Structure formats: C-alpha cells, structure tokens
PDB file of C-alpha atoms in Angstrom:
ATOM      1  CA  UNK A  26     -47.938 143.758 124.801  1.00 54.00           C
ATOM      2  CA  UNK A  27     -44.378 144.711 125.142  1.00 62.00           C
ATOM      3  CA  UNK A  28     -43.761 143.178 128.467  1.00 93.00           C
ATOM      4  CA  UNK A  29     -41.887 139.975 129.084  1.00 96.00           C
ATOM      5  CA  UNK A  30     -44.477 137.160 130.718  1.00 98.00           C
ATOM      6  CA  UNK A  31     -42.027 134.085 129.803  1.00 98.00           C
ATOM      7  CA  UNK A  32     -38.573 133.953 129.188  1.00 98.00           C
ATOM      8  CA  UNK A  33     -36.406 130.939 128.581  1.00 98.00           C
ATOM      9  CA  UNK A  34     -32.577 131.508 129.206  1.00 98.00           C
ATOM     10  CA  UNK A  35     -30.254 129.339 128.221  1.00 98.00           C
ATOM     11  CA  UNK A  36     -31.554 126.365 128.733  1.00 98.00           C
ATOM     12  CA  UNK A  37     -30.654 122.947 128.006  1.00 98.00           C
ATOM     13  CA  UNK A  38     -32.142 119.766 129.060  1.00 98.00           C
ATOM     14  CA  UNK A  39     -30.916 116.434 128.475  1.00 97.00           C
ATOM     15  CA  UNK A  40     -32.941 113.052 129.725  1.00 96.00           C
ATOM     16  CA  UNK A  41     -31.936 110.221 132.119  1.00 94.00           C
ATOM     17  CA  UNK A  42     -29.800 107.648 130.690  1.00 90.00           C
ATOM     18  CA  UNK A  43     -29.594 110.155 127.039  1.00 91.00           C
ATOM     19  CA  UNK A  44     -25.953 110.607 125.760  1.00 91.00           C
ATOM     20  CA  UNK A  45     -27.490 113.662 123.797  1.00 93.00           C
ATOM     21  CA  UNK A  46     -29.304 116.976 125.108  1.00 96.00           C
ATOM     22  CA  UNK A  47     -32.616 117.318 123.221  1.00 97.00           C
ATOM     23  CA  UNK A  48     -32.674 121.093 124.214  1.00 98.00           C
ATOM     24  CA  UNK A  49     -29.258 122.981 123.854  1.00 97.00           C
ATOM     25  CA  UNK A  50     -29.005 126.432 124.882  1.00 98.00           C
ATOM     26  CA  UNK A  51     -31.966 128.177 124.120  1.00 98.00           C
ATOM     27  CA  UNK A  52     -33.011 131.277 124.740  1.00 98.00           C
ATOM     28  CA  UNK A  53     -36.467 132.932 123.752  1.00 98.00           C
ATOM     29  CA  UNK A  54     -39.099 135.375 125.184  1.00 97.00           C
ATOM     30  CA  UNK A  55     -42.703 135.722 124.991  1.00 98.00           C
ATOM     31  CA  UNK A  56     -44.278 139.170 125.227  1.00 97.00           C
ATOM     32  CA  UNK A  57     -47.730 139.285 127.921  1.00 97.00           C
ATOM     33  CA  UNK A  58     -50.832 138.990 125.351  1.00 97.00           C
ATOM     34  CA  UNK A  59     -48.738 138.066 121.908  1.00 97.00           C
ATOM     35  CA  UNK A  60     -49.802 134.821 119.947  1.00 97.00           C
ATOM     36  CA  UNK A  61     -46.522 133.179 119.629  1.00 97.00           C
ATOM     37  CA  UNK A  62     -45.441 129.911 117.751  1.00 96.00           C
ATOM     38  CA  UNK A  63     -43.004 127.559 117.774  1.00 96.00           C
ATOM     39  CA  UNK A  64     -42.403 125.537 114.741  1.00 94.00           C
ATOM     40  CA  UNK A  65     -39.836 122.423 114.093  1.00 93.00           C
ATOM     41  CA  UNK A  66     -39.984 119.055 113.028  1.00 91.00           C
ATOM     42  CA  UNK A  67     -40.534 116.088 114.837  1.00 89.00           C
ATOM     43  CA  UNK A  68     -37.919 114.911 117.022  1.00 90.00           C
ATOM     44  CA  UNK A  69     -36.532 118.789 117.198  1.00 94.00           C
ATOM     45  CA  UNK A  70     -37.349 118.919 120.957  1.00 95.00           C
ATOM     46  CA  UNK A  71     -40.750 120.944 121.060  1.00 95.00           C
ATOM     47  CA  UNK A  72     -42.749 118.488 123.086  1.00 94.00           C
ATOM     48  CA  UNK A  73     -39.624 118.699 125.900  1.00 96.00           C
ATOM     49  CA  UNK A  74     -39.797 122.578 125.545  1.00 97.00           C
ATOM     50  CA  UNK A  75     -43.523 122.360 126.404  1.00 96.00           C
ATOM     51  CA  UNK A  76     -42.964 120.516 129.271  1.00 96.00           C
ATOM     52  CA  UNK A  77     -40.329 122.833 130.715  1.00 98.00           C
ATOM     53  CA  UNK A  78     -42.297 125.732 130.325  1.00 98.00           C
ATOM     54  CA  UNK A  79     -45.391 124.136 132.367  1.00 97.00           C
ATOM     55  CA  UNK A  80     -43.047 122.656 134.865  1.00 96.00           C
ATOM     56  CA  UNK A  81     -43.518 119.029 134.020  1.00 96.00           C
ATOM     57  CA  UNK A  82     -39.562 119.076 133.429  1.00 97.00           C
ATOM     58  CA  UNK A  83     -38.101 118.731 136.339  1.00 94.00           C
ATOM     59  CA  UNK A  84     -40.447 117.753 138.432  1.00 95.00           C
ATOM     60  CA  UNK A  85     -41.729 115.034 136.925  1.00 94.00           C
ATOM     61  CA  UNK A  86     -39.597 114.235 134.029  1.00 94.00           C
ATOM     62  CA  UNK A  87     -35.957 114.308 135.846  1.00 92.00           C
ATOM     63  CA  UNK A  88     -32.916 114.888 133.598  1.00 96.00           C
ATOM     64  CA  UNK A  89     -29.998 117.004 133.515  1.00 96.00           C
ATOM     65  CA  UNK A  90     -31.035 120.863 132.936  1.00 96.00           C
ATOM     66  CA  UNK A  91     -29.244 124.011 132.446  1.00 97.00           C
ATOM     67  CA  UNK A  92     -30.345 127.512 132.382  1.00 98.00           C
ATOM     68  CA  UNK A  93     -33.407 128.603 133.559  1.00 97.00           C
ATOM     69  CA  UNK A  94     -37.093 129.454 132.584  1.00 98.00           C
ATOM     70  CA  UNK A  95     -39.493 131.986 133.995  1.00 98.00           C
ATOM     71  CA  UNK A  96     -43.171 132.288 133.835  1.00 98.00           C
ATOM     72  CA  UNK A  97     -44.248 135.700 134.750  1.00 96.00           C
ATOM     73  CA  UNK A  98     -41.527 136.313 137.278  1.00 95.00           C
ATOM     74  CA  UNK A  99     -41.970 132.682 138.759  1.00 97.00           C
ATOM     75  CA  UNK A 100     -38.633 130.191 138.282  1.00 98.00           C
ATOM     76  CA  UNK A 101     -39.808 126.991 136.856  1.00 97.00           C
ATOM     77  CA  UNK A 102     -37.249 124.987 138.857  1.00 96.00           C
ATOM     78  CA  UNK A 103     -38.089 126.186 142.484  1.00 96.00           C
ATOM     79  CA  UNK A 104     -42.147 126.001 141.912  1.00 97.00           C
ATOM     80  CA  UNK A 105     -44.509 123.654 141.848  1.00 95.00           C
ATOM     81  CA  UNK A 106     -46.420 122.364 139.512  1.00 93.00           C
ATOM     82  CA  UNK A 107     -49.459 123.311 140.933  1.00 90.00           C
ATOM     83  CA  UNK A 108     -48.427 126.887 141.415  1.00 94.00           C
ATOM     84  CA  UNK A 109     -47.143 127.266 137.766  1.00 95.00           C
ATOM     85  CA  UNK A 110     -50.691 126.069 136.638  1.00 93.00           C
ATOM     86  CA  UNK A 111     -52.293 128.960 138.506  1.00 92.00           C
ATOM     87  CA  UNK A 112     -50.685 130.808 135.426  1.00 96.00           C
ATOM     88  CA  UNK A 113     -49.609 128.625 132.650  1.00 97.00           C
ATOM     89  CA  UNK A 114     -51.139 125.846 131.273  1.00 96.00           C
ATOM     90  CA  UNK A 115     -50.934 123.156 129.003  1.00 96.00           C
ATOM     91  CA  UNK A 116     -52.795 120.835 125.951  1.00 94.00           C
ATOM     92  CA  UNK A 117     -50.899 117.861 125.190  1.00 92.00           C
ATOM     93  CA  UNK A 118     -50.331 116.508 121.903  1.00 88.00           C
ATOM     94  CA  UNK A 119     -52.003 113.737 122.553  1.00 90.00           C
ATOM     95  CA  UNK A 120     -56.034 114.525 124.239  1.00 89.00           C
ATOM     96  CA  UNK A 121     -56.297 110.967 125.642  1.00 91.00           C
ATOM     97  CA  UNK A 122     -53.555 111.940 127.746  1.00 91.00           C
ATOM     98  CA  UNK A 123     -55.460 114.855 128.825  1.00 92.00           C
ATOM     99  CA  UNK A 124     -58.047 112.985 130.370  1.00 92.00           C
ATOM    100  CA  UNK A 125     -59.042 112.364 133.782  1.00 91.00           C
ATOM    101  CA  UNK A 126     -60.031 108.936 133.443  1.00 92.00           C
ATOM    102  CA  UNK A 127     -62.350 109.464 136.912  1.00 90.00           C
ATOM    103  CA  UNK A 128     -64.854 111.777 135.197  1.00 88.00           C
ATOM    104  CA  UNK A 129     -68.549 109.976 133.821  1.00 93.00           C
ATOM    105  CA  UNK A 130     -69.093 112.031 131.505  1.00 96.00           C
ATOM    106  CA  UNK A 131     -67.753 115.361 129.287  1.00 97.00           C
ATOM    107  CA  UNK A 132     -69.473 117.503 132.349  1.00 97.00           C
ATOM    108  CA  UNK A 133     -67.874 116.176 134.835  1.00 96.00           C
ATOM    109  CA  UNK A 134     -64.099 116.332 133.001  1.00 96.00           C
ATOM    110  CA  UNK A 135     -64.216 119.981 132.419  1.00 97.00           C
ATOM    111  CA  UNK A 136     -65.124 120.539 136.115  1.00 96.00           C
ATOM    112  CA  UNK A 137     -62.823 118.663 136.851  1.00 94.00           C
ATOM    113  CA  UNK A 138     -60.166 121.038 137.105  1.00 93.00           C
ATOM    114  CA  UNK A 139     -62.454 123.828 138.725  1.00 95.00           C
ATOM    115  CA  UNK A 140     -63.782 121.638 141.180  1.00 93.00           C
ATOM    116  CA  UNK A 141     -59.774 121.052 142.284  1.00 91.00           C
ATOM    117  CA  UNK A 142     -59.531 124.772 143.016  1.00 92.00           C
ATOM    118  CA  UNK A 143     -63.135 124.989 144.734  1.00 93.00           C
ATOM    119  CA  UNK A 144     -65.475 126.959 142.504  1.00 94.00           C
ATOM    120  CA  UNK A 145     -68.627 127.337 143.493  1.00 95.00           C
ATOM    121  CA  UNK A 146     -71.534 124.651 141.723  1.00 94.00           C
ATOM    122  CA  UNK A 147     -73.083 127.677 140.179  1.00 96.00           C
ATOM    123  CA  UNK A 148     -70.490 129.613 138.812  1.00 96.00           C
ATOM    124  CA  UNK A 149     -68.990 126.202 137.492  1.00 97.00           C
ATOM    125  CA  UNK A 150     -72.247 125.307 135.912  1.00 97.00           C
ATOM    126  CA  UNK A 151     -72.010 128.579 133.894  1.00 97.00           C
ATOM    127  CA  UNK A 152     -68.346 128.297 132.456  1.00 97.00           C
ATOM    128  CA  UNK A 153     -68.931 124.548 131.852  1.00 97.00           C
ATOM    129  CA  UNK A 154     -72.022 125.530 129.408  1.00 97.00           C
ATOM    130  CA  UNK A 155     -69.995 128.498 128.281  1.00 95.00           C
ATOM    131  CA  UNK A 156     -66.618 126.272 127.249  1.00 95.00           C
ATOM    132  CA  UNK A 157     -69.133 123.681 126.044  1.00 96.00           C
ATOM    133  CA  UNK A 158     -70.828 125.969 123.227  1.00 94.00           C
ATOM    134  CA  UNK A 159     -67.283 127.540 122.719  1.00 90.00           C
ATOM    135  CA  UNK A 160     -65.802 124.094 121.992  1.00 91.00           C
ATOM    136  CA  UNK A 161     -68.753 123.051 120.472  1.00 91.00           C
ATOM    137  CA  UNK A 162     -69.465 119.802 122.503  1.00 95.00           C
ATOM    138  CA  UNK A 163     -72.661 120.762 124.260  1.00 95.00           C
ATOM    139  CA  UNK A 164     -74.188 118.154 122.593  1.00 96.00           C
ATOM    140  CA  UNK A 165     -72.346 115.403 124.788  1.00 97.00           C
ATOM    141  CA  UNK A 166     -72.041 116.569 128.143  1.00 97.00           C
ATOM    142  CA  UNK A 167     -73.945 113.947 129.308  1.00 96.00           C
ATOM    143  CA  UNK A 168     -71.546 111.190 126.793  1.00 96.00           C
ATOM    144  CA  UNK A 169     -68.488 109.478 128.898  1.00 96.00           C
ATOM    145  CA  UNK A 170     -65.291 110.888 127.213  1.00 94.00           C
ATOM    146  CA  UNK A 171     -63.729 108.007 126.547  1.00 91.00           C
ATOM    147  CA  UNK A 172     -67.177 106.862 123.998  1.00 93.00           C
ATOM    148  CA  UNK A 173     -66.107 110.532 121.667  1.00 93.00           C
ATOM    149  CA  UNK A 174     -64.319 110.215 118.886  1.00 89.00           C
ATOM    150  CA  UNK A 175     -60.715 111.106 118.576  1.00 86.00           C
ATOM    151  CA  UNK A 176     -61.705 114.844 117.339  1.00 87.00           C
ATOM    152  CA  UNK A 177     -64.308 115.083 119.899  1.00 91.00           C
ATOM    153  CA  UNK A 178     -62.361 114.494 123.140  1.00 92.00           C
ATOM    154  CA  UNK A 179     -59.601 116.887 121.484  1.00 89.00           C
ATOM    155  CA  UNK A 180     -62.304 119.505 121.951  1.00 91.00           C
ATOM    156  CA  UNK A 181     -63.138 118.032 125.271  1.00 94.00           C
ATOM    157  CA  UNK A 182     -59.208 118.006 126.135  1.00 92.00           C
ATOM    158  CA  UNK A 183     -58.514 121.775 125.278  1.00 90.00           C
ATOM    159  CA  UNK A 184     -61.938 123.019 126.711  1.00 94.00           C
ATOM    160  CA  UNK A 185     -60.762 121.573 130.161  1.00 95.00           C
ATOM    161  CA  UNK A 186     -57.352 123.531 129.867  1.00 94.00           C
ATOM    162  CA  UNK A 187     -59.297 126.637 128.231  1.00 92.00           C
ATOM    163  CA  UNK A 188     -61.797 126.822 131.275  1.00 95.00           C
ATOM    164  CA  UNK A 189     -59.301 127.370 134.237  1.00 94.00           C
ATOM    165  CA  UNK A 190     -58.444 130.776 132.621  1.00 92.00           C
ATOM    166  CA  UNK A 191     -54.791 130.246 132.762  1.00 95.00           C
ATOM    167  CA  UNK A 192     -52.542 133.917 131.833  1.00 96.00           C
ATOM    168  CA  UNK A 193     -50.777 131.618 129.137  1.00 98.00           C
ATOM    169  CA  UNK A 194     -51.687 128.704 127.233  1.00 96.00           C
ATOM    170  CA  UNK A 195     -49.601 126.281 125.817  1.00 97.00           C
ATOM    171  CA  UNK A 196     -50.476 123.839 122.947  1.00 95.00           C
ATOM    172  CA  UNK A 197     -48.556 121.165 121.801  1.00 94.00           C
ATOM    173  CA  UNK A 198     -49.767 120.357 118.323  1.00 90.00           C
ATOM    174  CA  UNK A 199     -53.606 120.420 119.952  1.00 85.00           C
ATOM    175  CA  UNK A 200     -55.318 120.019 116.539  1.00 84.00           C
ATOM    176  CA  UNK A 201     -53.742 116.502 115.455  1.00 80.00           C
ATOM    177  CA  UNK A 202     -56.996 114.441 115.960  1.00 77.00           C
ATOM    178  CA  UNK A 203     -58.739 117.700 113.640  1.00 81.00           C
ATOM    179  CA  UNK A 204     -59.826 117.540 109.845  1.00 86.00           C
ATOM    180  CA  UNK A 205     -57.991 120.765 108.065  1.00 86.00           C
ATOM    181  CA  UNK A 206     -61.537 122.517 108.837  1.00 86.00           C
ATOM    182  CA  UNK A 207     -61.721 121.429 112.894  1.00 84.00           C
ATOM    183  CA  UNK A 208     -58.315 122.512 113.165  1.00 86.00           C
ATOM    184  CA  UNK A 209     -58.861 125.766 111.490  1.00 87.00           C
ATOM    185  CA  UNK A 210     -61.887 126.284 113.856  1.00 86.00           C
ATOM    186  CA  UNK A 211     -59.605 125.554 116.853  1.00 86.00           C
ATOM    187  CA  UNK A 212     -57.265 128.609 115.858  1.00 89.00           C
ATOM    188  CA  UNK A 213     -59.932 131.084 115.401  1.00 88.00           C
ATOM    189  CA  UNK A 214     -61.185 129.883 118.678  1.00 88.00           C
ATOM    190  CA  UNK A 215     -57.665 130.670 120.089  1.00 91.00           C
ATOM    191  CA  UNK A 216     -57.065 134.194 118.299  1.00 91.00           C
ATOM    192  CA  UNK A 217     -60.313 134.550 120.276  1.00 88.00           C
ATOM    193  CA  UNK A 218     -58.883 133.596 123.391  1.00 90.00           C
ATOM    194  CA  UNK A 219     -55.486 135.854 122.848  1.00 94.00           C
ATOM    195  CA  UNK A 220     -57.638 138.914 121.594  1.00 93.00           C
ATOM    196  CA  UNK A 221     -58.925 138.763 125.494  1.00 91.00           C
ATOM    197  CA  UNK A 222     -55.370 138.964 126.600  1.00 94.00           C
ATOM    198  CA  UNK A 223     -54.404 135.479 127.098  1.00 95.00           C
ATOM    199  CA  UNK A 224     -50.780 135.055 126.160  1.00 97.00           C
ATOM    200  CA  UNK A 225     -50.925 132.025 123.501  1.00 97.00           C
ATOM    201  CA  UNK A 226     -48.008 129.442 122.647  1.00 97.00           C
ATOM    202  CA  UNK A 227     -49.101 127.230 119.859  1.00 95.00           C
ATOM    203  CA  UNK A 228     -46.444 124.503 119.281  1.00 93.00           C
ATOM    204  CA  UNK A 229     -47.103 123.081 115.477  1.00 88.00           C
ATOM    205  CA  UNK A 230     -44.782 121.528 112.648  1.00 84.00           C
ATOM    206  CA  UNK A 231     -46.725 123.711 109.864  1.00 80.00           C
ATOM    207  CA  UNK A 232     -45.116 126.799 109.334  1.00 82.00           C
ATOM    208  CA  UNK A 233     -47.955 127.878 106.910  1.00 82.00           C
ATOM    209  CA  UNK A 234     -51.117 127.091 109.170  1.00 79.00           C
ATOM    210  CA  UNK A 235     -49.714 128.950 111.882  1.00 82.00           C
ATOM    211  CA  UNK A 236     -47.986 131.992 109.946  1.00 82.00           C
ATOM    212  CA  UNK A 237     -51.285 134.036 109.886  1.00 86.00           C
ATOM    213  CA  UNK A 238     -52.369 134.022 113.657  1.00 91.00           C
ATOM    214  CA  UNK A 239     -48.423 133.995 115.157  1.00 93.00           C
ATOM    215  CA  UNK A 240     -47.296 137.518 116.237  1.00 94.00           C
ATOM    216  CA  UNK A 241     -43.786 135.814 116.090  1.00 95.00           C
ATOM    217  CA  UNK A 242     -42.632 132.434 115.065  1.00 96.00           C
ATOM    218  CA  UNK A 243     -39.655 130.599 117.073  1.00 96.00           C
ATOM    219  CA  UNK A 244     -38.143 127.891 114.386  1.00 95.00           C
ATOM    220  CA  UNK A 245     -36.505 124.887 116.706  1.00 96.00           C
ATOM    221  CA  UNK A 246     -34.074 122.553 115.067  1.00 96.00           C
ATOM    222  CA  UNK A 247     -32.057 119.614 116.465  1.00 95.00           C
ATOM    223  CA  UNK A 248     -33.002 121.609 120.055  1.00 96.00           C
ATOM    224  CA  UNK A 249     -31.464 124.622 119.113  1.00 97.00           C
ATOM    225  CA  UNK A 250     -33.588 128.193 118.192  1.00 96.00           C
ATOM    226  CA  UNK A 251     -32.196 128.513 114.837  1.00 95.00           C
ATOM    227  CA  UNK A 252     -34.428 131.372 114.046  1.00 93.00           C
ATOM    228  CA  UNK A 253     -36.820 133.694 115.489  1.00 93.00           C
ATOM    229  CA  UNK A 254     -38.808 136.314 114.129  1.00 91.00           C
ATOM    230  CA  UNK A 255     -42.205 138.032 112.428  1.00 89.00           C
ATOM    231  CA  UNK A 256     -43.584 134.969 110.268  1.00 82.00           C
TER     232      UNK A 256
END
C-alpha cells in the first residue's frame, strides 16, 4: 500500500434538470490494496459517487460535473466504460440490477462477463466452480437467476463482479438482500479478496459493521467529505 490507485479531485456532479449538486467538491484518495469505506446516509450522494468512480457518470448518466476522477492513472471522463472495467468494477445496490437477464441459469450469468472478454471454456469452467464455492451458490448453477431468492442472486450478483478479477472493487451497499450473518459472511469473503491485493471500496450506511475491516473510513454528508480518517 502507500500508492495512490484512485483519486477523486474536486469533484462535483449535479443531474439533468437538478437545481442542486448531489456531489460538491470532493476530494478523496484510495491507496493500491487498502480496504476503504465510505459511509453516509441515504440521500448523501454515495450511490452517484459509485457511479463516477466506475464511469457510469458521464457516460451514461449525463449531468453537469466538475473536477475530475482517476482510476489508476486513467481519467474517468475521457475513457470508456469498457476500458475502466478492465480495472474497476462495480456491485450495485440493488443485485436484480446486476443481472443479465439473457443468462438460463446461475452458470451461464457468471460467464457471462468472461465470455465478453473471450476466456477460454476451460479456464472459465474452473473460475465459475471456484466463485461458485466462494459465494457459496454451487448448489444452483443449474437454477435460472431470476427463480433465487433475493439473498441468493446477491451472491450470484457479486460473484459475477468478483470473477473478472477487477484491480478495485466497488460495492454499493452489496449486502442489503443479507441476514446480519450473510452479510457478515460477505465481508470476510471481501477481506479475503483485499488480503490478495485487490483494492476494496465498500460503500455502507453502518459505520459500526464496516469499522473493523476499513483501513480508512470516508464519512459523506449532504455530498460533501465531511470527514476522513482511521475508523
């Protein structure tokens, strides 16, 4: 750790047709290989920050930005989506929206993804089993996602993020569909993850949950970073 593999400068962002900026001025970075968290309380812009960071803002949520963010060198604003996810990526809030909707069953979803960047059948048979016992959902590959329940396909929805390796992972509240015991399991699965030297950003509205894994803790508020620091 100790060098910079995402920084956010200054930034602002404010939405189509909003009088108000939901993110105003803020500057943060993340260290390569740290476990860092940002906390806040709903409506204090973390969602939009997760977005930015992945590239989803501006290219496909257009709005009014200022400032800039940079993913390992890379400027959000002048790449693509597609080349930010060769290094960053992200689990939405909410897994349904993670979802292909084109895969049969949980197999087929987490190749998904692998099978975009052409990975060989065999090595893709191996991480799918791999990610499957990890996430602990080998027991419905063959199941169409959209039969799981909500906690299962929130597995299924951060395995298929989880298996294309990205250099920093993003979740957005991931463990919402989770039993205090699920979710628990989820963040040992991620301190797992980081210990391999996958930079983690886990976006979460409980301070306490979080304080134990986080290496540092960002505190959002009204879209401003109103604190940041060791938890």
């Amino acid at each position: 750790m100790g060098k910079t593999i995402l920084e956010v400068k200054d930034f602002s962002f404010t939405y189509n047709q909003a009088i108000n900026k939901v993110l105003d001025h803020v500057n943060f970075r993340v260290d390569r290989g740290s476990f860092f968290c940002i906390i806040g309380a709903n409506g204090s812009g973390k969602s939009t920050l997760c977005n930015s960071l992945v590239g989803l803002i501006p290219h496909y949520f257009s709005g009014e930005m200022e400032g800039g963010i940079r993913v390992d060198g890379m400027d959000v604003r002048k790449s693509s989506i597609g080349e930010l996810s060769q290094k960053i990526g992200l689990v939405f809030q909410n897994p349904f929206n993670q979802l292909s909707y084109t895969a049969g069953t949980v197999a087929e979803e987490l190749a998904y993804g692998l099978g975009n960047r052409g990975v060989p059948g065999k090595v893709m048979q191996e991480k799918i089993e791999h990610m499957a016992q990890l996430m602990r959902i080998d027991d419905v590959l063959s199941k169409n996602p959209t039969e799981l329940s909500g906690g299962q396909v929130q597995r299924v929805a951060l395995g298929s993020v989880f298996i294309l390796d990205p250099e920093i992972l993003v979740l957005d509240e991931c463990t919402t569909q989770l039993d205090p015991l699920g979710a628990e399991e989820i963040f040992e699965i991620v301190k797992k993850i980081n210990g391999s030297g996958v930079t983690v950003i886990v976006v979460d509205h409980d301070m306490e949950r979080v304080a134990s894994y986080a290496d540092e803790v960002l505190v959002l508020s009204g879209g401003r970073a109103v604190k940041i620091g060791s938890p």
